[in-house]
Short mmCIF file of C-alpha atoms in Angstrom, two decimals:
data_model
loop_
_atom_site.label_atom_id
_atom_site.label_comp_id
_atom_site.label_asym_id
_atom_site.label_seq_id
_atom_site.Cartn_x
_atom_site.Cartn_y
_atom_site.Cartn_z
CA MET A 592 35.60 50.96 -15.19
CA ASP A 593 38.21 53.47 -14.23
CA ASN A 594 37.77 56.25 -16.89
CA ASP A 595 36.84 59.31 -16.78
CA ASN A 596 36.35 60.56 -20.21
CA SER A 597 33.53 63.28 -18.92
CA ASP A 598 34.47 66.63 -20.21
CA ASP A 599 31.49 68.19 -21.32
CA PRO A 600 27.83 67.25 -19.60
CA ASN A 601 25.76 67.88 -21.83
CA LEU A 602 27.15 66.10 -24.47
CA ASP A 603 27.64 63.15 -22.46
CA ALA A 604 24.13 63.66 -21.70
CA LEU A 605 22.84 63.89 -24.77
CA LEU A 606 25.59 61.20 -25.62
CA ALA A 607 23.51 58.99 -22.86
CA GLN A 608 20.43 58.47 -25.47
CA ARG A 609 22.16 56.36 -27.94
CA TYR A 610 19.82 53.80 -28.46
CA SER A 611 21.04 50.75 -26.72
CA PRO A 612 20.79 47.34 -29.02
CA ALA A 613 19.29 44.13 -27.85
CA ALA A 614 20.40 40.86 -28.90
CA PRO A 615 17.40 39.46 -31.13
CA LYS A 616 15.20 36.94 -28.74
CA GLY A 617 16.61 34.25 -31.83
CA LEU A 618 19.92 34.47 -32.08
CA LYS A 619 21.68 32.90 -29.23
CA ALA A 620 20.02 29.28 -30.43
CA ALA A 621 21.65 29.98 -33.83
CA LEU A 622 24.56 30.79 -32.23
CA LYS A 623 25.63 27.08 -30.16
CA THR A 624 23.91 25.07 -32.59
CA ILE A 625 27.08 26.42 -34.94
CA PRO A 626 28.31 22.38 -33.78
CA GLU A 627 25.80 21.51 -35.62
CA ARG A 628 25.73 23.34 -38.50
CA VAL A 629 29.33 24.09 -39.18
CA PRO A 630 32.37 21.45 -39.49
CA ALA A 631 35.81 22.31 -36.77
CA LYS A 632 39.04 22.14 -39.04
CA ILE A 633 41.29 20.42 -36.24
CA SER A 634 38.31 18.13 -34.19
CA LEU A 635 39.61 14.96 -35.72
CA TRP A 636 43.40 16.27 -35.52
CA GLN A 637 42.84 17.65 -31.98
CA ASP A 638 40.94 14.29 -31.31
CA VAL A 639 43.59 12.17 -32.48
CA LEU A 640 46.32 13.49 -30.75
CA ASN A 641 45.01 13.69 -27.95
CA ILE A 642 43.89 10.05 -27.90
CA TYR A 643 47.83 9.48 -28.66
CA ARG A 644 48.55 11.69 -25.46
CA GLU A 645 46.80 9.45 -23.32
CA ILE A 646 47.54 5.81 -24.11
CA PHE A 647 51.36 6.46 -24.55
CA ALA A 648 51.95 10.14 -21.91
CA ALA A 649 53.69 11.43 -24.34
CA PRO A 650 54.04 14.00 -27.46
CA LEU A 651 53.42 12.77 -30.23
CA PRO A 652 56.98 11.69 -32.35
CA ALA A 653 57.76 13.87 -34.79
CA MET A 654 58.24 11.90 -37.54
CA ALA A 655 54.28 11.14 -36.94
CA VAL A 656 54.43 15.28 -36.48
CA ALA A 657 55.98 15.65 -39.85
CA ALA A 658 54.19 13.57 -42.14
CA SER A 659 50.63 15.62 -40.21
CA LEU A 660 51.99 18.24 -40.97
CA VAL A 661 52.63 17.27 -44.83
CA LEU A 662 49.13 16.04 -44.64
CA GLY A 663 46.94 18.32 -42.11
CA VAL A 664 49.06 21.50 -45.52
CA TRP A 665 47.19 18.76 -48.26
CA CYS A 666 44.13 19.20 -46.53
CA GLY A 667 44.35 23.09 -46.50
CA LEU A 668 45.31 22.98 -42.71
CA GLU A 669 48.10 25.70 -41.13
CA ALA A 670 51.71 24.44 -40.86
CA GLU A 671 51.71 26.97 -37.51
CA MET A 672 48.62 25.92 -35.79
CA LEU A 673 49.39 22.52 -36.30
CA LEU A 674 53.06 22.71 -34.54
CA GLU A 675 51.19 24.37 -31.91
CA ILE A 676 48.73 22.28 -30.58
CA ALA A 677 51.81 18.88 -31.24
CA ASP A 678 53.73 20.95 -29.51
CA GLN A 679 56.79 20.50 -31.57
CA ASP A 680 60.25 21.84 -31.57
CA VAL A 681 59.60 22.92 -35.09
CA THR A 682 63.56 21.54 -36.48
CA SER A 683 62.90 18.95 -36.17
CA VAL A 684 59.33 18.64 -37.34
CA PHE A 685 61.67 19.92 -40.63
CA ILE A 686 64.18 17.08 -40.57
CA ASP A 687 61.83 14.54 -40.15
CA ILE A 688 60.09 16.30 -43.68
CA GLU A 689 63.32 16.16 -45.10
CA ASN A 690 63.65 12.66 -44.45
CA ILE A 691 59.76 11.59 -45.53
CA SER A 692 60.38 13.50 -48.52
CA GLU A 693 63.86 11.27 -49.11
CA GLU A 694 62.18 8.19 -48.33
CA TRP A 695 58.97 9.22 -50.03
CA LEU A 696 60.46 10.29 -53.68
CA MET B 674 29.56 18.72 -14.91
CA ASP B 675 28.57 22.22 -13.32
CA TYR B 676 30.44 25.47 -15.29
CA SER B 677 29.13 28.96 -13.85
CA GLU B 678 31.62 29.49 -11.36
CA ASP B 679 33.90 29.05 -14.37
CA SER B 680 36.11 31.93 -16.01
CA ASP B 681 35.28 32.65 -19.22
CA ASN B 682 38.97 31.61 -20.59
CA ASP B 683 38.44 28.60 -18.02
CA LEU B 684 35.52 27.76 -20.03
CA TYR B 685 37.16 28.27 -23.53
CA ARG B 686 39.83 26.26 -22.10
CA ARG B 687 37.50 23.04 -22.40
CA PHE B 688 36.08 24.16 -25.80
CA ALA B 689 39.61 24.69 -26.50
CA ALA B 690 39.72 21.14 -26.00
CA GLY B 691 36.76 19.60 -26.92
CA ASP B 692 34.01 20.08 -24.62
CA ARG B 693 31.40 22.01 -25.80
CA LYS B 694 29.56 23.18 -23.09
CA GLY B 695 31.93 25.47 -22.85
CA TYR B 696 31.53 27.17 -25.87
CA THR B 697 27.98 26.75 -24.46
CA LEU B 698 27.82 29.24 -22.03
CA LEU B 699 30.73 31.52 -22.99
CA VAL B 700 27.73 31.72 -26.36
CA GLU B 701 24.82 32.75 -22.87
CA ARG B 702 27.07 34.49 -21.20
CA HIS B 703 28.31 37.35 -23.83
CA THR B 704 25.95 37.72 -26.93
CA ASP B 705 24.78 40.45 -26.13
CA LYS B 706 28.03 42.16 -25.00
CA PHE B 707 29.53 41.07 -28.79
CA TYR B 708 26.29 41.79 -30.58
CA GLY B 709 25.95 44.96 -29.04
CA LEU B 710 29.02 46.14 -29.76
CA ALA B 711 28.72 44.75 -33.19
CA TRP B 712 25.39 46.80 -34.25
CA ARG B 713 27.21 49.88 -32.64
CA MET B 714 29.41 49.75 -35.63
CA SER B 715 26.98 48.90 -37.61
CA GLY B 716 23.82 50.73 -37.08
CA HIS B 717 22.22 47.73 -38.63
CA ASN B 718 20.50 44.48 -36.86
CA GLN B 719 21.56 42.42 -40.05
CA ASP B 720 24.63 43.13 -40.09
CA ALA B 721 24.86 42.70 -36.53
CA GLU B 722 24.64 39.38 -36.61
CA ASP B 723 25.75 38.56 -39.57
CA ILE B 724 28.53 40.26 -37.01
CA VAL B 725 29.53 37.63 -34.48
CA GLN B 726 27.55 34.34 -35.82
CA ASP B 727 31.00 34.96 -37.93
CA ALA B 728 33.11 35.96 -34.92
CA PHE B 729 31.76 32.82 -32.96
CA ILE B 730 32.15 30.22 -36.10
CA LYS B 731 36.15 31.88 -36.42
CA ILE B 732 36.55 30.48 -32.79
CA TRP B 733 34.45 26.92 -33.17
CA GLN B 734 36.88 27.24 -36.28
CA ARG B 735 39.96 27.41 -35.19
CA PRO B 736 39.78 27.60 -31.20
CA GLU B 737 43.78 27.67 -31.77
CA LEU B 738 43.37 30.69 -32.44
CA PHE B 739 43.00 32.40 -28.68
CA ASN B 740 45.64 31.16 -26.25
CA PRO B 741 43.39 31.53 -22.91
CA ASP B 742 47.48 30.98 -21.21
CA LYS B 743 48.92 34.21 -22.64
CA GLY B 744 47.35 36.53 -20.48
CA VAL B 745 44.74 38.06 -22.50
CA LYS B 746 41.40 37.70 -21.03
CA PHE B 747 38.52 36.21 -23.46
CA THR B 748 36.66 39.04 -24.13
CA THR B 749 39.38 41.52 -24.62
CA TRP B 750 40.74 39.41 -27.35
CA PHE B 751 36.90 38.52 -28.56
CA TYR B 752 35.67 42.01 -29.08
CA ARG B 753 38.82 42.85 -31.43
CA VAL B 754 37.51 40.12 -34.03
CA VAL B 755 34.00 41.27 -33.76
CA VAL B 756 35.45 45.00 -33.67
CA ASN B 757 37.80 43.69 -37.23
CA LEU B 758 34.82 41.44 -38.34
CA SER B 759 32.51 45.19 -38.19
CA LEU B 760 35.34 47.45 -39.84
CA ASP B 761 35.86 44.39 -42.84
CA LYS B 762 32.19 44.70 -43.37
CA MET B 763 31.67 48.36 -42.58
CA ARG B 764 34.26 48.97 -45.41
CA LYS B 765 32.22 47.18 -47.76
CA LYS B 766 28.81 48.95 -47.41
CA LYS B 767 27.75 51.88 -48.58
CA PRO B 768 27.37 54.83 -46.10
CA LYS B 769 23.38 54.46 -44.52
CA SER B 770 21.41 58.24 -44.43
CA ALA B 771 19.73 59.03 -41.00
CA SER B 772 16.73 57.17 -41.98
CA ASP B 773 18.72 53.64 -42.38
CA PHE B 774 18.87 54.65 -38.78
CA LEU B 775 16.02 55.96 -38.01
CA GLU B 776 14.44 51.87 -39.70
CA SER B 777 16.76 49.89 -38.10
CA ILE B 778 15.94 50.84 -33.95
CA GLN B 779 12.05 51.01 -35.55
CA ASP B 780 12.99 47.37 -36.59
CA ASP B 781 13.89 46.21 -32.64
CA ALA B 782 10.79 45.81 -30.53
CA GLN B 783 12.47 46.74 -27.16
CA GLY B 784 12.31 50.76 -28.21
CA ALA B 785 8.68 50.38 -28.97
CA ASP B 786 7.85 52.85 -26.19
CA ASP B 787 9.89 55.59 -27.35
CA ASP B 788 8.24 58.37 -29.70
CA LEU B 789 9.15 59.52 -33.17
CA ALA B 790 10.70 61.95 -31.63
CA ASP B 791 12.93 60.22 -29.36
CA LYS B 792 13.29 57.91 -32.13
CA GLN B 793 14.29 60.39 -34.14
CA LYS B 794 16.76 62.31 -32.29
CA GLN B 795 18.50 59.12 -31.50
CA ALA B 796 18.53 58.64 -35.05
CA ALA B 797 20.28 61.69 -35.90
CA ILE B 798 22.76 60.98 -32.84
CA GLU B 799 23.64 57.33 -34.45
CA LEU B 800 24.49 59.42 -37.74
CA ALA B 801 26.70 61.50 -35.89
CA ILE B 802 28.27 58.47 -34.60
CA GLN B 803 28.95 56.78 -37.48
CA SER B 804 29.90 60.02 -39.68
CA LEU B 805 33.63 59.31 -37.35
CA PRO B 806 36.51 58.06 -38.50
CA GLU B 807 36.64 54.22 -37.63
CA ARG B 808 38.98 54.89 -34.94
CA GLN B 809 37.53 57.23 -32.80
CA LYS B 810 33.85 55.02 -33.48
CA VAL B 811 35.37 52.20 -32.08
CA ALA B 812 37.23 53.90 -28.80
CA LEU B 813 33.71 55.75 -28.60
CA ASN B 814 32.04 53.13 -28.74
CA LEU B 815 34.25 50.34 -26.51
CA CYS B 816 34.69 52.77 -23.76
CA PHE B 817 31.04 54.85 -23.82
CA TYR B 818 28.93 51.64 -24.00
CA GLU B 819 30.53 48.94 -23.42
CA GLY B 820 31.61 49.56 -19.62
CA VAL B 821 35.48 48.21 -20.85
CA SER B 822 38.41 50.89 -18.95
CA ASN B 823 40.37 53.07 -21.07
CA ALA B 824 43.40 50.05 -20.59
CA GLU B 825 41.37 47.12 -21.36
CA ALA B 826 40.33 49.05 -25.09
CA ALA B 827 43.35 50.89 -25.73
CA GLU B 828 44.50 46.61 -25.48
CA ILE B 829 41.30 45.98 -28.10
CA MET B 830 42.87 48.46 -30.48
CA GLU B 831 46.69 47.90 -30.16
CA VAL B 832 47.10 51.37 -28.95
CA GLY B 833 48.30 52.79 -25.90
CA VAL B 834 46.35 54.50 -23.34
CA LYS B 835 47.74 58.03 -24.30
CA ALA B 836 46.88 57.15 -27.99
CA LEU B 837 43.51 55.80 -26.91
CA GLU B 838 42.03 59.08 -24.80
CA SER B 839 43.51 61.06 -27.60
CA LEU B 840 41.07 59.66 -29.67
CA LEU B 841 38.31 60.02 -26.74
CA MET B 842 38.62 64.07 -27.24
CA ARG B 843 38.97 63.94 -31.01
CA ALA B 844 35.67 61.95 -31.48
CA LYS B 845 34.08 63.96 -28.71
CA LYS B 846 35.22 66.89 -31.23
CA ASN B 847 34.67 65.19 -34.10
CA LEU B 848 30.68 64.19 -32.51
CA LYS B 849 29.76 68.44 -31.12
CA ASP B 850 30.79 70.30 -34.05
CA HIS B 851 28.78 67.52 -36.25
CA LEU B 852 25.86 67.61 -33.92
CA LEU B 853 25.47 70.95 -33.75
CA ARG B 854 24.78 70.99 -36.83
CA ASP B 855 21.02 69.43 -36.12
CA ASP B 856 18.21 71.78 -35.05
CA GLN B 857 16.65 69.46 -33.17
CA ILE B 858 19.35 68.64 -30.82
CA LYS B 859 21.67 71.89 -31.33
CA GLU B 860 19.72 72.76 -27.71
CA VAL B 861 20.62 69.99 -25.76
CA VAL B 862 24.44 70.42 -26.70
CA HIS B 863 24.10 73.82 -25.64
CA GLY B 864 22.70 73.62 -22.56
#
């Protein structure tokens, strides 16, 4: 620690007597079970991308990302997050979203 | 596979890629530290547990919130998460009294050996610290009790180092003024 914040020894000595809390014994165990208790919002999406990358050794095509983006946003995921995970160029994805819209509508 | 030598950021990278052991090791390494900060911010055992749990749920649900490749330490970033969650929680609660802090201190088995006078003094110190303005309290907790450097505390609080040092100075002045009003500890402050 590179702090030198001691300018009043009496006050510092008093502050050193402050109560020092210890984490409850069960807390670590409870935190470790979060993965079982709380579903990860993006794990499925990430699994799909990882499998695709392993098989084709390439990022997901922009069209597929665009489709996933639309579905993902519908599912409550954030667009920025999906794009970051997919390593996609925003412009190309939005062009594809327009294409999808035209084809679908 | 043994990850025990891995840095926190490496563990986070593994966790974000779907390796749960990375997450488990981060919990193992840092729960005590983050609980300590959450307690010092809230002054309450159950609130501190809730804050740490909410923080870990946040990264479990959205690991992309932290990018381990951007040159920021995991603990620096996670301290910020814990501080922000603590401030949110405290804003929703009414201010606590010295007896609330005494109860919280007595609930904890670790303090069982201290006598009542010591606990009352600790409760008075806690009350004084909890009465500080938010940012002064955060600065004091990080630099005096969490052992982080002024530079890292400034990074956690997203302020410059000079501003952080100014917050610390004001925190200590306010504390001294507050504690001088307490007969039980006035003598200690005067020396």
